[in-house]
Amino acid sequence: MPPCPNTSLPIPDDDRYRTVKTHPGLPDPGPLCGRLAASAAPVERELAALLAAPALDAGQLDRLQRYQRKVDVAPRVATAYDETLRKPLSDRAIGDDGHLALAWLFLRAAIGCEGGGAATGPRLRWLNAAFKALDRVPAPPPAGPREPLHEALETAAVGLLPSP
Amino acid sequence: MKPLPLTILASEGPMLRAYLGVLRQRGWRPERIVLMVDERDRAHGRPVAPWLPSSLRRSWATKVQDLRMNHWAREFHGRHGHWCRPWLVRLAQRYGLDAGVFDTFIEPPSFARHAGQVDALLVDGLSDRRLAEHLRGLPRPTTLLFTGGGMVPAALLALPELRLIHVHPGVLPHVRGADGLLWSLLLRGSPGATAFYMDAGLDTGAILFGADLPVPPLPESWSGLAPEMAYRLLYAFVDPLLRAVLLGRWLDGLPTLGPGALHELPAQAQGAGEGETYHFMHPRLRRLVFDRLARLDEAAGATVPR
């Protein structure tokens, strides 16, 4: 899979868990990061850190791919896992904020995926998972950037599509 | 009919029906069908008629799974026949077949005319030890065509002198995983399929034969179909037909098919880092595929007479 260094993606402000600058094509996640950072769920706190990261290193990208797989094939993303993200340590699923963060992170990965035409598959795979993550957030949302995120996904879906 | 040294490990549904229909049209007769009969009703997961004696229960469960798994083919062919049947004629023609191939999709579950022997087993999934025991008792070496979806348990793959072939609806290693037809159309602009020896991974086994295939024609009513109906239509007819067409082309291209001929064919191993695995496609992306398919059909319609 081509690397997705996301080097031009959001840079945190001085309070890294309060504000995340947006990237063209990405809506502002607003206070999402701060709320997740204060969550009791380890997975939600990890998502806050990923949201705040200016770029994902190989390890972070690998973990995000594991979350992508859970959104794609598992009935739920649990609030806690073992270190390898294989075994759930909780029966509870992450909340709406967690799913919003996943959708946002997947979209960021889709937009930031480098590799030209060869990256079309990985881009669309990220985008596919972003749509699925957003589906797990009820509309209208209790809070958070669901609608702007949905619009951004729609735009990306058309923009990332390979030419016929 | 030419004897085909292949046992069909049959999971009821359009894929099985497509293989049987295409093989029959091309003059192949598999040596055996091992029909897996679900002892649980797929609609709700409860056992089918557990109070019946086993032979009656198997017969009843065969009918139940036929109704469940072939519902949409019959629904389109019957209730929507006014547009579906003319389309099926064009669909068969596109792949060099007679439309009679689709009769196999809707006929009752009586498979004796398709194979030298039919073994029907009441089982609870692929992990059921009754299935492993039955396969262990087959003559060796045995080559099976797996007509279901998903992963095959390692215990079955490890049975000595037994190999499983599967046809994946995508060109491997490029498009692995679920919804291969849709991902192929989206990413490669055409469908494709690949026959391979199964291993413990998901679509990672050694490749026997793979090819891109012509874009299927669409029914006149395509633009008026609700997205979920369009999806069902593709999976009732197109996806299974493409797999069967690929299988038929591959078999036709093999030089001789004596006993055991399919067991040790040269096959190309897939590299560890090669390819992409995709998961079920979100309905939003599906709609993009349907639109793309309509454009491709329109372009093909300019050159192919309807």
PDB file of C-alpha atoms in Angstrom, chain B:
ATOM      1  CA  MET B   1     -20.738 -34.739 -22.019  1.00  0.00           C
ATOM      2  CA  LYS B   2     -17.048 -34.639 -21.094  1.00  0.00           C
ATOM      3  CA  PRO B   3     -16.203 -36.028 -17.642  1.00  0.00           C
ATOM      4  CA  LEU B   4     -14.724 -33.333 -15.423  1.00  0.00           C
ATOM      5  CA  PRO B   5     -12.426 -34.571 -12.642  1.00  0.00           C
ATOM      6  CA  LEU B   6     -13.847 -32.064 -10.204  1.00  0.00           C
ATOM      7  CA  THR B   7     -16.115 -32.333  -7.171  1.00  0.00           C
ATOM      8  CA  ILE B   8     -18.377 -29.367  -6.568  1.00  0.00           C
ATOM      9  CA  LEU B   9     -18.458 -28.448  -2.878  1.00  0.00           C
ATOM     10  CA  ALA B  10     -21.863 -26.937  -3.271  1.00  0.00           C
ATOM     11  CA  SER B  11     -23.231 -24.119  -1.207  1.00  0.00           C
ATOM     12  CA  GLU B  12     -26.719 -23.415  -2.546  1.00  0.00           C
ATOM     13  CA  GLY B  13     -27.228 -20.115  -4.327  1.00  0.00           C
ATOM     14  CA  PRO B  14     -26.707 -18.323  -7.636  1.00  0.00           C
ATOM     15  CA  MET B  15     -22.990 -19.108  -7.719  1.00  0.00           C
ATOM     16  CA  LEU B  16     -23.603 -22.864  -7.627  1.00  0.00           C
ATOM     17  CA  ARG B  17     -26.369 -22.563 -10.184  1.00  0.00           C
ATOM     18  CA  ALA B  18     -24.173 -20.529 -12.520  1.00  0.00           C
ATOM     19  CA  TYR B  19     -21.351 -23.066 -12.383  1.00  0.00           C
ATOM     20  CA  LEU B  20     -23.729 -25.926 -13.080  1.00  0.00           C
ATOM     21  CA  GLY B  21     -25.445 -24.092 -15.924  1.00  0.00           C
ATOM     22  CA  VAL B  22     -22.248 -22.979 -17.640  1.00  0.00           C
ATOM     23  CA  LEU B  23     -20.486 -26.322 -17.222  1.00  0.00           C
ATOM     24  CA  ARG B  24     -23.501 -28.079 -18.698  1.00  0.00           C
ATOM     25  CA  GLN B  25     -23.654 -25.704 -21.661  1.00  0.00           C
ATOM     26  CA  ARG B  26     -19.982 -26.223 -22.340  1.00  0.00           C
ATOM     27  CA  GLY B  27     -20.363 -29.982 -22.179  1.00  0.00           C
ATOM     28  CA  TRP B  28     -18.648 -30.693 -18.848  1.00  0.00           C
ATOM     29  CA  ARG B  29     -20.016 -33.134 -16.289  1.00  0.00           C
ATOM     30  CA  PRO B  30     -18.412 -32.901 -12.825  1.00  0.00           C
ATOM     31  CA  GLU B  31     -17.707 -36.237 -11.201  1.00  0.00           C
ATOM     32  CA  ARG B  32     -19.552 -35.389  -8.008  1.00  0.00           C
ATOM     33  CA  ILE B  33     -21.516 -32.743  -6.135  1.00  0.00           C
ATOM     34  CA  VAL B  34     -21.232 -32.566  -2.362  1.00  0.00           C
ATOM     35  CA  LEU B  35     -24.262 -30.471  -1.467  1.00  0.00           C
ATOM     36  CA  MET B  36     -24.009 -28.801   1.906  1.00  0.00           C
ATOM     37  CA  VAL B  37     -27.511 -28.518   3.309  1.00  0.00           C
ATOM     38  CA  ASP B  38     -27.794 -25.951   6.082  1.00  0.00           C
ATOM     39  CA  GLU B  39     -29.351 -27.499   9.136  1.00  0.00           C
ATOM     40  CA  ARG B  40     -30.136 -23.972  10.283  1.00  0.00           C
ATOM     41  CA  ASP B  41     -32.499 -21.658   8.474  1.00  0.00           C
ATOM     42  CA  ARG B  42     -30.414 -18.734   7.244  1.00  0.00           C
ATOM     43  CA  ALA B  43     -33.313 -16.374   7.773  1.00  0.00           C
ATOM     44  CA  HIS B  44     -33.245 -16.684  11.560  1.00  0.00           C
ATOM     45  CA  GLY B  45     -30.474 -19.117  12.481  1.00  0.00           C
ATOM     46  CA  ARG B  46     -32.752 -21.675  14.144  1.00  0.00           C
ATOM     47  CA  PRO B  47     -32.547 -25.395  13.261  1.00  0.00           C
ATOM     48  CA  VAL B  48     -34.809 -26.470  10.411  1.00  0.00           C
ATOM     49  CA  ALA B  49     -37.499 -28.914  11.532  1.00  0.00           C
ATOM     50  CA  PRO B  50     -35.412 -30.676  14.213  1.00  0.00           C
ATOM     51  CA  TRP B  51     -38.341 -32.968  15.001  1.00  0.00           C
ATOM     52  CA  LEU B  52     -38.221 -34.660  11.585  1.00  0.00           C
ATOM     53  CA  PRO B  53     -36.280 -37.895  10.951  1.00  0.00           C
ATOM     54  CA  SER B  54     -32.915 -37.098   9.397  1.00  0.00           C
ATOM     55  CA  SER B  55     -33.672 -38.038   5.767  1.00  0.00           C
ATOM     56  CA  LEU B  56     -36.907 -36.060   5.740  1.00  0.00           C
ATOM     57  CA  ARG B  57     -35.223 -33.226   7.540  1.00  0.00           C
ATOM     58  CA  ARG B  58     -32.447 -33.059   4.951  1.00  0.00           C
ATOM     59  CA  SER B  59     -34.979 -33.014   2.166  1.00  0.00           C
ATOM     60  CA  TRP B  60     -36.966 -30.250   3.844  1.00  0.00           C
ATOM     61  CA  ALA B  61     -33.853 -28.235   4.659  1.00  0.00           C
ATOM     62  CA  THR B  62     -32.746 -28.526   1.014  1.00  0.00           C
ATOM     63  CA  LYS B  63     -35.988 -26.881  -0.039  1.00  0.00           C
ATOM     64  CA  VAL B  64     -35.746 -24.210   2.630  1.00  0.00           C
ATOM     65  CA  GLN B  65     -32.223 -23.180   1.640  1.00  0.00           C
ATOM     66  CA  ASP B  66     -33.186 -23.219  -2.023  1.00  0.00           C
ATOM     67  CA  LEU B  67     -36.026 -20.800  -1.276  1.00  0.00           C
ATOM     68  CA  ARG B  68     -33.762 -18.562   0.771  1.00  0.00           C
ATOM     69  CA  MET B  69     -30.734 -18.537  -1.503  1.00  0.00           C
ATOM     70  CA  ASN B  70     -32.377 -18.407  -4.918  1.00  0.00           C
ATOM     71  CA  HIS B  71     -35.175 -16.036  -4.043  1.00  0.00           C
ATOM     72  CA  TRP B  72     -33.934 -13.018  -5.951  1.00  0.00           C
ATOM     73  CA  ALA B  73     -33.126 -14.859  -9.164  1.00  0.00           C
ATOM     74  CA  ARG B  74     -36.675 -16.196  -9.218  1.00  0.00           C
ATOM     75  CA  GLU B  75     -38.152 -12.869  -8.180  1.00  0.00           C
ATOM     76  CA  PHE B  76     -36.450 -11.013 -11.016  1.00  0.00           C
ATOM     77  CA  HIS B  77     -37.094 -13.789 -13.510  1.00  0.00           C
ATOM     78  CA  GLY B  78     -40.757 -14.087 -12.536  1.00  0.00           C
ATOM     79  CA  ARG B  79     -42.177 -10.836 -11.266  1.00  0.00           C
ATOM     80  CA  HIS B  80     -39.862  -8.644 -13.317  1.00  0.00           C
ATOM     81  CA  GLY B  81     -39.659 -10.993 -16.274  1.00  0.00           C
ATOM     82  CA  HIS B  82     -40.892  -8.399 -18.773  1.00  0.00           C
ATOM     83  CA  TRP B  83     -37.559  -6.609 -18.602  1.00  0.00           C
ATOM     84  CA  CYS B  84     -35.380  -9.199 -16.911  1.00  0.00           C
ATOM     85  CA  ARG B  85     -35.734 -12.016 -19.430  1.00  0.00           C
ATOM     86  CA  PRO B  86     -34.790  -9.972 -22.508  1.00  0.00           C
ATOM     87  CA  TRP B  87     -31.832  -8.686 -20.536  1.00  0.00           C
ATOM     88  CA  LEU B  88     -30.747 -12.209 -19.573  1.00  0.00           C
ATOM     89  CA  VAL B  89     -30.682 -13.110 -23.255  1.00  0.00           C
ATOM     90  CA  ARG B  90     -28.290 -10.212 -23.921  1.00  0.00           C
ATOM     91  CA  LEU B  91     -26.278 -10.997 -20.808  1.00  0.00           C
ATOM     92  CA  ALA B  92     -25.737 -14.603 -21.890  1.00  0.00           C
ATOM     93  CA  GLN B  93     -24.861 -13.509 -25.423  1.00  0.00           C
ATOM     94  CA  ARG B  94     -22.244 -11.090 -24.135  1.00  0.00           C
ATOM     95  CA  TYR B  95     -20.326 -14.056 -22.720  1.00  0.00           C
ATOM     96  CA  GLY B  96     -20.920 -16.474 -25.577  1.00  0.00           C
ATOM     97  CA  LEU B  97     -23.669 -18.445 -23.861  1.00  0.00           C
ATOM     98  CA  ASP B  98     -27.246 -19.396 -24.559  1.00  0.00           C
ATOM     99  CA  ALA B  99     -29.853 -17.759 -22.305  1.00  0.00           C
ATOM    100  CA  GLY B 100     -30.965 -21.238 -21.282  1.00  0.00           C
ATOM    101  CA  VAL B 101     -28.066 -21.110 -18.819  1.00  0.00           C
ATOM    102  CA  PHE B 102     -30.332 -19.076 -16.543  1.00  0.00           C
ATOM    103  CA  ASP B 103     -32.881 -21.890 -16.345  1.00  0.00           C
ATOM    104  CA  THR B 104     -30.425 -23.506 -13.962  1.00  0.00           C
ATOM    105  CA  PHE B 105     -30.675 -20.458 -11.675  1.00  0.00           C
ATOM    106  CA  ILE B 106     -34.375 -20.987 -11.056  1.00  0.00           C
ATOM    107  CA  GLU B 107     -34.914 -24.738 -11.333  1.00  0.00           C
ATOM    108  CA  PRO B 108     -35.742 -26.825  -8.247  1.00  0.00           C
ATOM    109  CA  PRO B 109     -32.797 -28.204  -6.272  1.00  0.00           C
ATOM    110  CA  SER B 110     -32.399 -31.459  -8.137  1.00  0.00           C
ATOM    111  CA  PHE B 111     -28.785 -31.817  -9.165  1.00  0.00           C
ATOM    112  CA  ALA B 112     -28.569 -35.396 -10.419  1.00  0.00           C
ATOM    113  CA  ARG B 113     -28.538 -34.318 -14.057  1.00  0.00           C
ATOM    114  CA  HIS B 114     -25.483 -32.135 -13.449  1.00  0.00           C
ATOM    115  CA  ALA B 115     -23.047 -34.667 -11.961  1.00  0.00           C
ATOM    116  CA  GLY B 116     -22.158 -38.320 -11.791  1.00  0.00           C
ATOM    117  CA  GLN B 117     -22.994 -38.468  -8.097  1.00  0.00           C
ATOM    118  CA  VAL B 118     -24.713 -36.172  -5.617  1.00  0.00           C
ATOM    119  CA  ASP B 119     -23.995 -36.417  -1.877  1.00  0.00           C
ATOM    120  CA  ALA B 120     -26.304 -34.259   0.227  1.00  0.00           C
ATOM    121  CA  LEU B 121     -25.051 -33.552   3.755  1.00  0.00           C
ATOM    122  CA  LEU B 122     -26.890 -31.868   6.549  1.00  0.00           C
ATOM    123  CA  VAL B 123     -24.271 -29.596   8.109  1.00  0.00           C
ATOM    124  CA  ASP B 124     -23.953 -26.620  10.400  1.00  0.00           C
ATOM    125  CA  GLY B 125     -21.444 -24.566   8.443  1.00  0.00           C
ATOM    126  CA  LEU B 126     -18.052 -25.343   6.975  1.00  0.00           C
ATOM    127  CA  SER B 127     -16.588 -26.174  10.373  1.00  0.00           C
ATOM    128  CA  ASP B 128     -18.993 -29.054  10.897  1.00  0.00           C
ATOM    129  CA  ARG B 129     -16.972 -32.220  11.483  1.00  0.00           C
ATOM    130  CA  ARG B 130     -19.510 -34.247   9.470  1.00  0.00           C
ATOM    131  CA  LEU B 131     -18.370 -32.314   6.402  1.00  0.00           C
ATOM    132  CA  ALA B 132     -14.686 -32.951   7.122  1.00  0.00           C
ATOM    133  CA  GLU B 133     -15.412 -36.634   7.669  1.00  0.00           C
ATOM    134  CA  HIS B 134     -17.276 -36.888   4.404  1.00  0.00           C
ATOM    135  CA  LEU B 135     -14.530 -35.150   2.465  1.00  0.00           C
ATOM    136  CA  ARG B 136     -11.945 -37.370   4.117  1.00  0.00           C
ATOM    137  CA  GLY B 137     -13.788 -40.357   2.673  1.00  0.00           C
ATOM    138  CA  LEU B 138     -13.703 -39.180  -0.933  1.00  0.00           C
ATOM    139  CA  PRO B 139     -11.377 -40.894  -3.418  1.00  0.00           C
ATOM    140  CA  ARG B 140      -7.888 -39.373  -3.570  1.00  0.00           C
ATOM    141  CA  PRO B 141      -6.643 -37.110  -4.922  1.00  0.00           C
ATOM    142  CA  THR B 142      -9.691 -34.884  -4.871  1.00  0.00           C
ATOM    143  CA  THR B 143     -10.088 -31.415  -6.308  1.00  0.00           C
ATOM    144  CA  LEU B 144     -13.067 -29.437  -5.047  1.00  0.00           C
ATOM    145  CA  LEU B 145     -14.660 -26.332  -6.480  1.00  0.00           C
ATOM    146  CA  PHE B 146     -15.838 -24.229  -3.553  1.00  0.00           C
ATOM    147  CA  THR B 147     -19.034 -22.390  -4.470  1.00  0.00           C
ATOM    148  CA  GLY B 148     -19.557 -20.502  -1.231  1.00  0.00           C
ATOM    149  CA  GLY B 149     -18.137 -17.262   0.047  1.00  0.00           C
ATOM    150  CA  GLY B 150     -15.693 -16.337   2.784  1.00  0.00           C
ATOM    151  CA  MET B 151     -12.925 -18.335   4.366  1.00  0.00           C
ATOM    152  CA  VAL B 152     -12.629 -22.106   4.433  1.00  0.00           C
ATOM    153  CA  PRO B 153     -11.539 -23.516   7.819  1.00  0.00           C
ATOM    154  CA  ALA B 154      -7.922 -24.598   8.032  1.00  0.00           C
ATOM    155  CA  ALA B 155      -9.023 -28.114   9.029  1.00  0.00           C
ATOM    156  CA  LEU B 156     -10.596 -28.631   5.599  1.00  0.00           C
ATOM    157  CA  LEU B 157      -7.677 -27.099   3.750  1.00  0.00           C
ATOM    158  CA  ALA B 158      -5.317 -29.418   5.601  1.00  0.00           C
ATOM    159  CA  LEU B 159      -7.051 -32.632   4.531  1.00  0.00           C
ATOM    160  CA  PRO B 160      -4.456 -34.769   2.722  1.00  0.00           C
ATOM    161  CA  GLU B 161      -4.552 -34.968  -1.078  1.00  0.00           C
ATOM    162  CA  LEU B 162      -7.457 -32.615  -1.240  1.00  0.00           C
ATOM    163  CA  ARG B 163      -7.354 -29.184  -2.868  1.00  0.00           C
ATOM    164  CA  LEU B 164      -9.981 -26.514  -3.163  1.00  0.00           C
ATOM    165  CA  ILE B 165     -10.389 -24.224  -6.133  1.00  0.00           C
ATOM    166  CA  HIS B 166     -12.333 -21.004  -5.860  1.00  0.00           C
ATOM    167  CA  VAL B 167     -13.205 -18.412  -8.460  1.00  0.00           C
ATOM    168  CA  HIS B 168     -12.981 -14.890  -7.111  1.00  0.00           C
ATOM    169  CA  PRO B 169     -14.878 -12.097  -8.905  1.00  0.00           C
ATOM    170  CA  GLY B 170     -11.850  -9.884  -9.459  1.00  0.00           C
ATOM    171  CA  VAL B 171      -8.406 -10.043 -10.991  1.00  0.00           C
ATOM    172  CA  LEU B 172      -5.990 -11.215  -8.322  1.00  0.00           C
ATOM    173  CA  PRO B 173      -3.929  -9.984  -6.634  1.00  0.00           C
ATOM    174  CA  HIS B 174      -5.262  -6.523  -7.507  1.00  0.00           C
ATOM    175  CA  VAL B 175      -8.793  -6.842  -6.164  1.00  0.00           C
ATOM    176  CA  ARG B 176      -9.189  -9.177  -3.198  1.00  0.00           C
ATOM    177  CA  GLY B 177     -11.981  -9.428  -0.665  1.00  0.00           C
ATOM    178  CA  ALA B 178     -15.700  -8.681  -0.735  1.00  0.00           C
ATOM    179  CA  ASP B 179     -17.762  -7.065  -3.478  1.00  0.00           C
ATOM    180  CA  GLY B 180     -15.026  -7.869  -5.988  1.00  0.00           C
ATOM    181  CA  LEU B 181     -17.332  -7.196  -8.917  1.00  0.00           C
ATOM    182  CA  LEU B 182     -18.090  -3.664  -7.735  1.00  0.00           C
ATOM    183  CA  TRP B 183     -14.511  -2.830  -6.776  1.00  0.00           C
ATOM    184  CA  SER B 184     -13.299  -4.144 -10.137  1.00  0.00           C
ATOM    185  CA  LEU B 185     -15.752  -1.956 -12.010  1.00  0.00           C
ATOM    186  CA  LEU B 186     -14.794   1.047  -9.919  1.00  0.00           C
ATOM    187  CA  LEU B 187     -11.039   0.608 -10.036  1.00  0.00           C
ATOM    188  CA  ARG B 188     -10.368  -1.187 -13.315  1.00  0.00           C
ATOM    189  CA  GLY B 189     -13.375  -0.155 -15.401  1.00  0.00           C
ATOM    190  CA  SER B 190     -14.253  -3.752 -16.171  1.00  0.00           C
ATOM    191  CA  PRO B 191     -15.155  -6.893 -14.256  1.00  0.00           C
ATOM    192  CA  GLY B 192     -12.726  -9.741 -13.918  1.00  0.00           C
ATOM    193  CA  ALA B 193     -12.342 -13.092 -12.245  1.00  0.00           C
ATOM    194  CA  THR B 194      -9.581 -15.420 -11.093  1.00  0.00           C
ATOM    195  CA  ALA B 195      -9.469 -19.143 -10.392  1.00  0.00           C
ATOM    196  CA  PHE B 196      -7.035 -20.109  -7.670  1.00  0.00           C
ATOM    197  CA  TYR B 197      -6.122 -22.860  -5.244  1.00  0.00           C
ATOM    198  CA  MET B 198      -7.454 -21.816  -1.856  1.00  0.00           C
ATOM    199  CA  ASP B 199      -5.125 -21.365   1.106  1.00  0.00           C
ATOM    200  CA  ALA B 200      -5.638 -20.076   4.630  1.00  0.00           C
ATOM    201  CA  GLY B 201      -5.717 -16.418   3.563  1.00  0.00           C
ATOM    202  CA  LEU B 202      -8.469 -14.388   1.949  1.00  0.00           C
ATOM    203  CA  ASP B 203      -8.037 -14.742  -1.833  1.00  0.00           C
ATOM    204  CA  THR B 204      -4.303 -15.246  -1.405  1.00  0.00           C
ATOM    205  CA  GLY B 205      -3.871 -18.706  -2.936  1.00  0.00           C
ATOM    206  CA  ALA B 206      -1.829 -19.602  -6.011  1.00  0.00           C
ATOM    207  CA  ILE B 207      -3.430 -18.347  -9.218  1.00  0.00           C
ATOM    208  CA  LEU B 208      -4.533 -20.786 -11.894  1.00  0.00           C
ATOM    209  CA  PHE B 209      -6.149 -18.432 -14.367  1.00  0.00           C
ATOM    210  CA  GLY B 210      -7.381 -14.861 -14.231  1.00  0.00           C
ATOM    211  CA  ALA B 211      -8.771 -12.412 -16.754  1.00  0.00           C
ATOM    212  CA  ASP B 212     -10.598  -9.152 -17.202  1.00  0.00           C
ATOM    213  CA  LEU B 213     -14.016  -9.794 -18.710  1.00  0.00           C
ATOM    214  CA  PRO B 214     -16.355  -7.725 -20.888  1.00  0.00           C
ATOM    215  CA  VAL B 215     -18.609  -5.224 -19.152  1.00  0.00           C
ATOM    216  CA  PRO B 216     -22.074  -6.743 -18.749  1.00  0.00           C
ATOM    217  CA  PRO B 217     -25.021  -5.169 -20.559  1.00  0.00           C
ATOM    218  CA  LEU B 218     -27.701  -3.595 -18.392  1.00  0.00           C
ATOM    219  CA  PRO B 219     -31.463  -4.020 -18.500  1.00  0.00           C
ATOM    220  CA  GLU B 220     -33.569  -1.256 -19.988  1.00  0.00           C
ATOM    221  CA  SER B 221     -34.982  -0.557 -16.541  1.00  0.00           C
ATOM    222  CA  TRP B 222     -31.581  -0.070 -14.911  1.00  0.00           C
ATOM    223  CA  SER B 223     -31.900   3.654 -14.230  1.00  0.00           C
ATOM    224  CA  GLY B 224     -35.284   3.107 -12.585  1.00  0.00           C
ATOM    225  CA  LEU B 225     -34.105   0.399 -10.208  1.00  0.00           C
ATOM    226  CA  ALA B 226     -33.667   1.302  -6.554  1.00  0.00           C
ATOM    227  CA  PRO B 227     -29.975   0.935  -5.617  1.00  0.00           C
ATOM    228  CA  GLU B 228     -30.616  -2.061  -3.401  1.00  0.00           C
ATOM    229  CA  MET B 229     -32.481  -3.789  -6.229  1.00  0.00           C
ATOM    230  CA  ALA B 230     -29.668  -3.024  -8.659  1.00  0.00           C
ATOM    231  CA  TYR B 231     -27.270  -4.589  -6.173  1.00  0.00           C
ATOM    232  CA  ARG B 232     -29.459  -7.687  -5.843  1.00  0.00           C
ATOM    233  CA  LEU B 233     -29.756  -7.967  -9.609  1.00  0.00           C
ATOM    234  CA  LEU B 234     -25.980  -7.923 -10.047  1.00  0.00           C
ATOM    235  CA  TYR B 235     -25.518 -10.556  -7.364  1.00  0.00           C
ATOM    236  CA  ALA B 236     -28.393 -12.732  -8.554  1.00  0.00           C
ATOM    237  CA  PHE B 237     -27.045 -13.009 -12.094  1.00  0.00           C
ATOM    238  CA  VAL B 238     -23.940 -11.064 -13.111  1.00  0.00           C
ATOM    239  CA  ASP B 239     -21.464 -11.882 -10.343  1.00  0.00           C
ATOM    240  CA  PRO B 240     -22.151 -15.646 -10.437  1.00  0.00           C
ATOM    241  CA  LEU B 241     -22.226 -15.757 -14.222  1.00  0.00           C
ATOM    242  CA  LEU B 242     -18.846 -14.041 -14.518  1.00  0.00           C
ATOM    243  CA  ARG B 243     -17.247 -16.545 -12.146  1.00  0.00           C
ATOM    244  CA  ALA B 244     -18.714 -19.429 -14.119  1.00  0.00           C
ATOM    245  CA  VAL B 245     -17.652 -17.931 -17.447  1.00  0.00           C
ATOM    246  CA  LEU B 246     -14.097 -17.635 -16.164  1.00  0.00           C
ATOM    247  CA  LEU B 247     -14.158 -21.228 -14.939  1.00  0.00           C
ATOM    248  CA  GLY B 248     -15.452 -22.432 -18.296  1.00  0.00           C
ATOM    249  CA  ARG B 249     -12.785 -20.519 -20.220  1.00  0.00           C
ATOM    250  CA  TRP B 250     -10.078 -21.870 -17.989  1.00  0.00           C
ATOM    251  CA  LEU B 251     -11.241 -25.480 -18.308  1.00  0.00           C
ATOM    252  CA  ASP B 252     -11.634 -25.154 -22.068  1.00  0.00           C
ATOM    253  CA  GLY B 253      -8.042 -23.968 -22.282  1.00  0.00           C
ATOM    254  CA  LEU B 254      -6.573 -26.955 -20.450  1.00  0.00           C
ATOM    255  CA  PRO B 255      -5.059 -29.636 -22.663  1.00  0.00           C
ATOM    256  CA  THR B 256      -6.247 -32.892 -21.094  1.00  0.00           C
ATOM    257  CA  LEU B 257      -8.414 -33.574 -18.111  1.00  0.00           C
ATOM    258  CA  GLY B 258      -7.866 -37.121 -17.005  1.00  0.00           C
ATOM    259  CA  PRO B 259      -8.457 -38.303 -13.433  1.00  0.00           C
ATOM    260  CA  GLY B 260      -6.740 -36.048 -10.920  1.00  0.00           C
ATOM    261  CA  ALA B 261      -5.745 -33.583 -13.654  1.00  0.00           C
ATOM    262  CA  LEU B 262      -6.857 -30.517 -11.705  1.00  0.00           C
ATOM    263  CA  HIS B 263      -5.015 -31.437  -8.543  1.00  0.00           C
ATOM    264  CA  GLU B 264      -1.471 -30.376  -9.358  1.00  0.00           C
ATOM    265  CA  LEU B 265      -1.657 -27.760 -12.072  1.00  0.00           C
ATOM    266  CA  PRO B 266       1.008 -25.074 -12.397  1.00  0.00           C
ATOM    267  CA  ALA B 267      -0.127 -22.047 -10.430  1.00  0.00           C
ATOM    268  CA  GLN B 268       1.377 -18.638  -9.800  1.00  0.00           C
ATOM    269  CA  ALA B 269       1.941 -17.834  -6.136  1.00  0.00           C
ATOM    270  CA  GLN B 270       0.833 -14.370  -5.029  1.00  0.00           C
ATOM    271  CA  GLY B 271       3.489 -12.191  -3.474  1.00  0.00           C
ATOM    272  CA  ALA B 272       3.101 -11.336   0.206  1.00  0.00           C
ATOM    273  CA  GLY B 273       3.010  -7.593  -0.389  1.00  0.00           C
ATOM    274  CA  GLU B 274       0.972  -7.691  -3.566  1.00  0.00           C
ATOM    275  CA  GLY B 275      -2.578  -6.579  -4.035  1.00  0.00           C
ATOM    276  CA  GLU B 276      -5.289  -4.923  -2.021  1.00  0.00           C
ATOM    277  CA  THR B 277      -8.082  -6.378   0.062  1.00  0.00           C
ATOM    278  CA  TYR B 278     -11.397  -4.572  -0.091  1.00  0.00           C
ATOM    279  CA  HIS B 279     -14.432  -4.917   2.116  1.00  0.00           C
ATOM    280  CA  PHE B 280     -18.134  -4.656   1.425  1.00  0.00           C
ATOM    281  CA  MET B 281     -18.801  -1.477  -0.472  1.00  0.00           C
ATOM    282  CA  HIS B 282     -20.766   1.304   1.177  1.00  0.00           C
ATOM    283  CA  PRO B 283     -24.069   2.089  -0.595  1.00  0.00           C
ATOM    284  CA  ARG B 284     -22.784   5.549  -1.516  1.00  0.00           C
ATOM    285  CA  LEU B 285     -19.850   4.133  -3.454  1.00  0.00           C
ATOM    286  CA  ARG B 286     -22.116   1.472  -4.910  1.00  0.00           C
ATOM    287  CA  ARG B 287     -24.217   4.210  -6.472  1.00  0.00           C
ATOM    288  CA  LEU B 288     -21.099   5.611  -8.118  1.00  0.00           C
ATOM    289  CA  VAL B 289     -20.409   2.161  -9.545  1.00  0.00           C
ATOM    290  CA  PHE B 290     -23.966   1.874 -10.842  1.00  0.00           C
ATOM    291  CA  ASP B 291     -23.638   5.243 -12.569  1.00  0.00           C
ATOM    292  CA  ARG B 292     -20.326   4.205 -14.067  1.00  0.00           C
ATOM    293  CA  LEU B 293     -21.819   0.927 -15.246  1.00  0.00           C
ATOM    294  CA  ALA B 294     -24.618   2.839 -16.950  1.00  0.00           C
ATOM    295  CA  ARG B 295     -22.085   5.008 -18.787  1.00  0.00           C
ATOM    296  CA  LEU B 296     -20.069   1.967 -19.822  1.00  0.00           C
ATOM    297  CA  ASP B 297     -23.239   0.263 -21.023  1.00  0.00           C
ATOM    298  CA  GLU B 298     -24.211   3.333 -22.989  1.00  0.00           C
ATOM    299  CA  ALA B 299     -20.795   3.433 -24.636  1.00  0.00           C
ATOM    300  CA  ALA B 300     -20.963  -0.295 -25.429  1.00  0.00           C
ATOM    301  CA  GLY B 301     -24.526   0.125 -26.743  1.00  0.00           C
ATOM    302  CA  ALA B 302     -23.182   2.413 -29.445  1.00  0.00           C
ATOM    303  CA  THR B 303     -21.255  -0.515 -30.900  1.00  0.00           C
ATOM    304  CA  VAL B 304     -23.127  -3.627 -29.751  1.00  0.00           C
ATOM    305  CA  PRO B 305     -26.625  -4.121 -31.175  1.00  0.00           C
ATOM    306  CA  ARG B 306     -29.303  -4.707 -28.535  1.00  0.00           C
TER     307      ARG B 306
END
